[in-house]
């Protein structure tokens, strides 16, 4: 059925730009800075791309409910600091540290969720405020252990290992992406979640537990940030209190470039993850090209604006218009 | 006639997604006439007005206002060419007083000094003769629905238009207000304004219009001289088929032993106490003028709004009515009137929308069985004749009728014991209406009880087994099946305490005349 194929094309077209962008990036890199495409260089950025992607997946889930989460840097940093503090340089405490980090993050998410999903406060302001509180907690918490303390060596050694030539963090990112793809596509939980994002009022009418979904999404998102935070701590061994700051805009940028509908309901874990790699790769290339830091910020910002310009919602409208224009002559 | 044409529309076509809203429609309006545009919901009237007023960009065709061509889809240009429109759903700033809203609506060169606007508003409104001049300081949001609708007309008139579009101006109006509106429309005509009057109430239309144009399914059906045509003739053009064929046969005999919904003394924010029972296999209608507690009753039964008092049993179990989740679980399904906002997830596909209430049926251990889901939805798409290019077509691109079929399809998969259908055919094209009646009747035949709220007495009379008439939030009358016809329903509505004005002057009011439309 050709019209069915057309439907799939229109529905899928919102996720296209990120793949095009990635392709362009690879072409540009191959021409000007081919050394960034070497195996070594790629496997060096893979874990960073993956952990940006993991945080972006959390942000994506929140955006799918029509919300936004600005507490990402706080949660992510706190998780990293807990890995240091609870880990206490002892390999035996790694799992305890990871568990605590994820558990504390879940509580932060729950607070976000109750304020936003339960009490229906504005997500932008709530998460910004909660993030602020978390940052306050962090600056108190880091005083309980020596400055520049490292994570347990077991953790940092593990991040330095290679599975099939790439850091295990990359594979965790891949696993998270697959997990979300399966959950959203093949489970009832994912289906209900998607429906709540697409239209909370209708979802309420048909009997889906809207509030519960809207609360839990912040919990799940915060746990994903925590995973990213722990991975980041392991990667850079002795994390400082500012390691989270690039993760305010980064995940949002990945979600937008990944083609999610900012009004909720539609997003793709795959293209969000790809977008995270695109952004990480772009960053890396700018550094290899020796662009001044100031200019890097400008380019990064422009790319996000570009991402908004070719965002999923606008593409769908454009495709619709094109189809309509094409039909016009037949009418006259 | 030597009157100039103030509005000309030639060969207008417009398609929304897969839906042809208008196909090569031409329409004109002369200075000093009232030209009515009639047709059922979804026949393209609103789209045509949208094109005329510059809100909708037509695929083909041209629009001329006062002889000058509308060159792009710009409401501002349409306005400056002399077109004014009174909107169906209101365009006032609710927090601002009436006088300010009127002030903003006036073109800048016709505004009075700002500090004189109250006196100006009062005198302008008095000129329009719409009984609105009393409270120029009241925020527009405090106006009643009827006053709001009249105020829309006043805001359109204040621009001193050459052509005035009235989009279903009488929907929320009582008889006295309809009279006021018609007085004003006639006064405009006498001043040489061309009035386009969109309505589906034929008696009102014939009362004031000079010419009547009929649309059906986005196609032009003809223009008639109001003096020479009759309601039955127009109805035939509007519907395109005889009326009696339009409804499936009624229930043979509802099962007296099996009440599916027992409502006892239920009381909520804007209604009650009400008590009634719905039997298995029965379709019960709810009639009444707008604003008499019907939506609140439906929302309460569906668990969207907690009741103040009373008891509701569904299939023998008491409902707490505190959550929709519980209501759906107990077997009460609401089909909301506002489909786009309250029933469907527009960006998601037909399949996802159809099965959302029956995921358990299509899953094993929380994993979806997509193949069985797909085949079940496929069967329903065929059975209910849902016109969609694919199962994953986002429902926002379907026509109103097909959207409603998707939400009705849910009840086939879930098989609830009670279906609450609020205006099930509003915005649904004629062709799909019968399909929807048939589908809902199929549900009742297989044991469900239906409560159907409709503002269309013909629909209530033809589709329901009995009808409850609501007024001021309570059930004032029950019309049993053997007495059921449009006239009887309308009489009951008009007689109710909510319409005391109408009861005083039964002649010349809109409602009883509207009933005769159904006899055609």
PDB file of N, CA and C in Angstrom, chain B residues 253-300:
ATOM      1  N   UNK B 253     -35.970  -5.384  22.981  1.00  0.00           N
ATOM      2  CA  UNK B 253     -36.504  -5.241  24.329  1.00  0.00           C
ATOM      3  C   UNK B 253     -35.331  -5.252  25.293  1.00  0.00           C
ATOM      4  N   UNK B 254     -35.028  -4.080  25.875  1.00  0.00           N
ATOM      5  CA  UNK B 254     -33.933  -4.046  26.843  1.00  0.00           C
ATOM      6  C   UNK B 254     -34.241  -4.989  28.012  1.00  0.00           C
ATOM      7  N   UNK B 255     -33.225  -5.553  28.573  1.00  0.00           N
ATOM      8  CA  UNK B 255     -33.379  -6.550  29.628  1.00  0.00           C
ATOM      9  C   UNK B 255     -33.707  -5.864  30.960  1.00  0.00           C
ATOM     10  N   UNK B 256     -34.994  -5.915  31.342  1.00  0.00           N
ATOM     11  CA  UNK B 256     -35.449  -5.235  32.563  1.00  0.00           C
ATOM     12  C   UNK B 256     -34.702  -5.742  33.800  1.00  0.00           C
ATOM     13  N   UNK B 257     -34.266  -6.963  33.730  1.00  0.00           N
ATOM     14  CA  UNK B 257     -33.630  -7.582  34.887  1.00  0.00           C
ATOM     15  C   UNK B 257     -32.190  -7.131  35.070  1.00  0.00           C
ATOM     16  N   UNK B 258     -31.646  -6.554  34.009  1.00  0.00           N
ATOM     17  CA  UNK B 258     -30.212  -6.287  34.064  1.00  0.00           C
ATOM     18  C   UNK B 258     -29.877  -4.813  33.940  1.00  0.00           C
ATOM     19  N   UNK B 259     -30.014  -4.065  35.043  1.00  0.00           N
ATOM     20  CA  UNK B 259     -29.577  -2.675  34.971  1.00  0.00           C
ATOM     21  C   UNK B 259     -28.049  -2.625  34.966  1.00  0.00           C
ATOM     22  N   UNK B 260     -27.460  -1.860  34.032  1.00  0.00           N
ATOM     23  CA  UNK B 260     -26.000  -1.762  34.012  1.00  0.00           C
ATOM     24  C   UNK B 260     -25.520  -0.532  34.761  1.00  0.00           C
ATOM     25  N   UNK B 261     -26.394   0.476  34.833  1.00  0.00           N
ATOM     26  CA  UNK B 261     -26.003   1.681  35.562  1.00  0.00           C
ATOM     27  C   UNK B 261     -27.191   2.163  36.381  1.00  0.00           C
ATOM     28  N   UNK B 262     -26.998   2.234  37.695  1.00  0.00           N
ATOM     29  CA  UNK B 262     -28.048   2.742  38.575  1.00  0.00           C
ATOM     30  C   UNK B 262     -27.521   3.986  39.262  1.00  0.00           C
ATOM     31  N   UNK B 263     -28.135   5.114  38.946  1.00  0.00           N
ATOM     32  CA  UNK B 263     -27.701   6.389  39.512  1.00  0.00           C
ATOM     33  C   UNK B 263     -28.762   6.817  40.521  1.00  0.00           C
ATOM     34  N   UNK B 264     -28.308   7.078  41.747  1.00  0.00           N
ATOM     35  CA  UNK B 264     -29.280   7.381  42.797  1.00  0.00           C
ATOM     36  C   UNK B 264     -28.885   8.673  43.522  1.00  0.00           C
ATOM     37  N   UNK B 265     -29.671   9.692  43.292  1.00  0.00           N
ATOM     38  CA  UNK B 265     -29.454  10.962  44.006  1.00  0.00           C
ATOM     39  C   UNK B 265     -28.094  11.579  43.775  1.00  0.00           C
ATOM     40  N   UNK B 266     -27.557  11.392  42.602  1.00  0.00           N
ATOM     41  CA  UNK B 266     -26.214  11.911  42.323  1.00  0.00           C
ATOM     42  C   UNK B 266     -26.240  13.431  42.188  1.00  0.00           C
ATOM     43  N   UNK B 267     -25.285  14.050  42.847  1.00  0.00           N
ATOM     44  CA  UNK B 267     -25.258  15.503  42.879  1.00  0.00           C
ATOM     45  C   UNK B 267     -23.824  15.982  42.676  1.00  0.00           C
ATOM     46  N   UNK B 268     -23.652  16.965  41.793  1.00  0.00           N
ATOM     47  CA  UNK B 268     -22.303  17.465  41.552  1.00  0.00           C
ATOM     48  C   UNK B 268     -22.287  18.973  41.494  1.00  0.00           C
ATOM     49  N   UNK B 269     -21.209  19.513  40.928  1.00  0.00           N
ATOM     50  CA  UNK B 269     -21.030  20.965  40.911  1.00  0.00           C
ATOM     51  C   UNK B 269     -22.199  21.703  40.265  1.00  0.00           C
ATOM     52  N   UNK B 270     -22.656  21.217  39.129  1.00  0.00           N
ATOM     53  CA  UNK B 270     -23.653  21.990  38.391  1.00  0.00           C
ATOM     54  C   UNK B 270     -24.904  21.179  38.091  1.00  0.00           C
ATOM     55  N   UNK B 271     -25.089  20.090  38.795  1.00  0.00           N
ATOM     56  CA  UNK B 271     -26.275  19.289  38.495  1.00  0.00           C
ATOM     57  C   UNK B 271     -26.722  18.551  39.750  1.00  0.00           C
ATOM     58  N   UNK B 272     -27.908  18.004  39.650  1.00  0.00           N
ATOM     59  CA  UNK B 272     -28.376  17.097  40.661  1.00  0.00           C
ATOM     60  C   UNK B 272     -29.347  17.717  41.628  1.00  0.00           C
ATOM     61  N   UNK B 273     -29.971  16.872  42.458  1.00  0.00           N
ATOM     62  CA  UNK B 273     -29.772  15.429  42.408  1.00  0.00           C
ATOM     63  C   UNK B 273     -30.490  14.771  41.223  1.00  0.00           C
ATOM     64  N   UNK B 274     -29.825  13.801  40.611  1.00  0.00           N
ATOM     65  CA  UNK B 274     -30.473  13.036  39.540  1.00  0.00           C
ATOM     66  C   UNK B 274     -30.463  11.554  39.894  1.00  0.00           C
ATOM     67  N   UNK B 275     -31.522  10.887  39.490  1.00  0.00           N
ATOM     68  CA  UNK B 275     -31.614   9.440  39.655  1.00  0.00           C
ATOM     69  C   UNK B 275     -32.148   8.848  38.368  1.00  0.00           C
ATOM     70  N   UNK B 276     -31.486   7.845  37.881  1.00  0.00           N
ATOM     71  CA  UNK B 276     -32.019   7.121  36.717  1.00  0.00           C
ATOM     72  C   UNK B 276     -31.312   5.786  36.596  1.00  0.00           C
ATOM     73  N   UNK B 277     -31.848   4.932  35.764  1.00  0.00           N
ATOM     74  CA  UNK B 277     -31.297   3.606  35.574  1.00  0.00           C
ATOM     75  C   UNK B 277     -31.140   3.354  34.081  1.00  0.00           C
ATOM     76  N   UNK B 278     -30.031   2.740  33.715  1.00  0.00           N
ATOM     77  CA  UNK B 278     -29.874   2.329  32.323  1.00  0.00           C
ATOM     78  C   UNK B 278     -29.811   0.808  32.295  1.00  0.00           C
ATOM     79  N   UNK B 279     -30.621   0.214  31.410  1.00  0.00           N
ATOM     80  CA  UNK B 279     -30.650  -1.237  31.330  1.00  0.00           C
ATOM     81  C   UNK B 279     -29.650  -1.726  30.302  1.00  0.00           C
ATOM     82  N   UNK B 280     -29.314  -2.975  30.445  1.00  0.00           N
ATOM     83  CA  UNK B 280     -28.451  -3.610  29.464  1.00  0.00           C
ATOM     84  C   UNK B 280     -29.171  -3.606  28.107  1.00  0.00           C
ATOM     85  N   UNK B 281     -28.470  -3.172  27.078  1.00  0.00           N
ATOM     86  CA  UNK B 281     -29.061  -3.186  25.749  1.00  0.00           C
ATOM     87  C   UNK B 281     -29.872  -1.962  25.413  1.00  0.00           C
ATOM     88  N   UNK B 282     -29.772  -0.952  26.245  1.00  0.00           N
ATOM     89  CA  UNK B 282     -30.625   0.218  26.056  1.00  0.00           C
ATOM     90  C   UNK B 282     -29.789   1.452  25.728  1.00  0.00           C
ATOM     91  N   UNK B 283     -30.343   2.328  24.888  1.00  0.00           N
ATOM     92  CA  UNK B 283     -29.687   3.612  24.628  1.00  0.00           C
ATOM     93  C   UNK B 283     -30.581   4.713  25.172  1.00  0.00           C
ATOM     94  N   UNK B 284     -30.066   5.422  26.171  1.00  0.00           N
ATOM     95  CA  UNK B 284     -30.844   6.465  26.812  1.00  0.00           C
ATOM     96  C   UNK B 284     -30.284   7.818  26.398  1.00  0.00           C
ATOM     97  N   UNK B 285     -31.163   8.677  25.911  1.00  0.00           N
ATOM     98  CA  UNK B 285     -30.725   9.993  25.464  1.00  0.00           C
ATOM     99  C   UNK B 285     -30.793  11.008  26.588  1.00  0.00           C
ATOM    100  N   UNK B 286     -29.959  12.034  26.488  1.00  0.00           N
ATOM    101  CA  UNK B 286     -30.047  13.151  27.420  1.00  0.00           C
ATOM    102  C   UNK B 286     -30.266  14.408  26.599  1.00  0.00           C
ATOM    103  N   UNK B 287     -31.423  15.049  26.814  1.00  0.00           N
ATOM    104  CA  UNK B 287     -31.732  16.258  26.069  1.00  0.00           C
ATOM    105  C   UNK B 287     -31.673  17.443  27.005  1.00  0.00           C
ATOM    106  N   UNK B 288     -31.776  18.616  26.456  1.00  0.00           N
ATOM    107  CA  UNK B 288     -31.782  19.824  27.274  1.00  0.00           C
ATOM    108  C   UNK B 288     -30.986  20.904  26.598  1.00  0.00           C
ATOM    109  N   UNK B 289     -31.351  22.156  26.891  1.00  0.00           N
ATOM    110  CA  UNK B 289     -30.582  23.257  26.335  1.00  0.00           C
ATOM    111  C   UNK B 289     -29.179  23.207  26.911  1.00  0.00           C
ATOM    112  N   UNK B 290     -28.234  23.821  26.200  1.00  0.00           N
ATOM    113  CA  UNK B 290     -26.852  23.834  26.683  1.00  0.00           C
ATOM    114  C   UNK B 290     -26.775  24.488  28.056  1.00  0.00           C
ATOM    115  N   UNK B 291     -25.823  24.057  28.854  1.00  0.00           N
ATOM    116  CA  UNK B 291     -25.606  24.724  30.131  1.00  0.00           C
ATOM    117  C   UNK B 291     -26.572  24.314  31.212  1.00  0.00           C
ATOM    118  N   UNK B 292     -27.106  23.113  31.110  1.00  0.00           N
ATOM    119  CA  UNK B 292     -27.998  22.641  32.161  1.00  0.00           C
ATOM    120  C   UNK B 292     -27.422  21.446  32.903  1.00  0.00           C
ATOM    121  N   UNK B 293     -26.125  21.390  32.963  1.00  0.00           N
ATOM    122  CA  UNK B 293     -25.477  20.383  33.786  1.00  0.00           C
ATOM    123  C   UNK B 293     -25.129  19.085  33.077  1.00  0.00           C
ATOM    124  N   UNK B 294     -25.381  19.002  31.771  1.00  0.00           N
ATOM    125  CA  UNK B 294     -25.116  17.730  31.093  1.00  0.00           C
ATOM    126  C   UNK B 294     -23.632  17.369  31.078  1.00  0.00           C
ATOM    127  N   UNK B 295     -22.744  18.291  30.701  1.00  0.00           N
ATOM    128  CA  UNK B 295     -21.333  17.884  30.685  1.00  0.00           C
ATOM    129  C   UNK B 295     -20.825  17.503  32.065  1.00  0.00           C
ATOM    130  N   UNK B 296     -21.291  18.196  33.087  1.00  0.00           N
ATOM    131  CA  UNK B 296     -20.842  17.887  34.442  1.00  0.00           C
ATOM    132  C   UNK B 296     -21.322  16.504  34.868  1.00  0.00           C
ATOM    133  N   UNK B 297     -22.559  16.168  34.492  1.00  0.00           N
ATOM    134  CA  UNK B 297     -23.073  14.832  34.822  1.00  0.00           C
ATOM    135  C   UNK B 297     -22.219  13.758  34.155  1.00  0.00           C
ATOM    136  N   UNK B 298     -21.881  13.980  32.895  1.00  0.00           N
ATOM    137  CA  UNK B 298     -21.084  12.990  32.180  1.00  0.00           C
ATOM    138  C   UNK B 298     -19.694  12.867  32.793  1.00  0.00           C
ATOM    139  N   UNK B 299     -19.092  14.009  33.086  1.00  0.00           N
ATOM    140  CA  UNK B 299     -17.754  13.986  33.676  1.00  0.00           C
ATOM    141  C   UNK B 299     -17.766  13.283  35.024  1.00  0.00           C
ATOM    142  N   UNK B 300     -18.824  13.507  35.774  1.00  0.00           N
ATOM    143  CA  UNK B 300     -18.925  12.887  37.091  1.00  0.00           C
ATOM    144  C   UNK B 300     -19.050  11.370  36.966  1.00  0.00           C
TER     145      UNK B 300
END
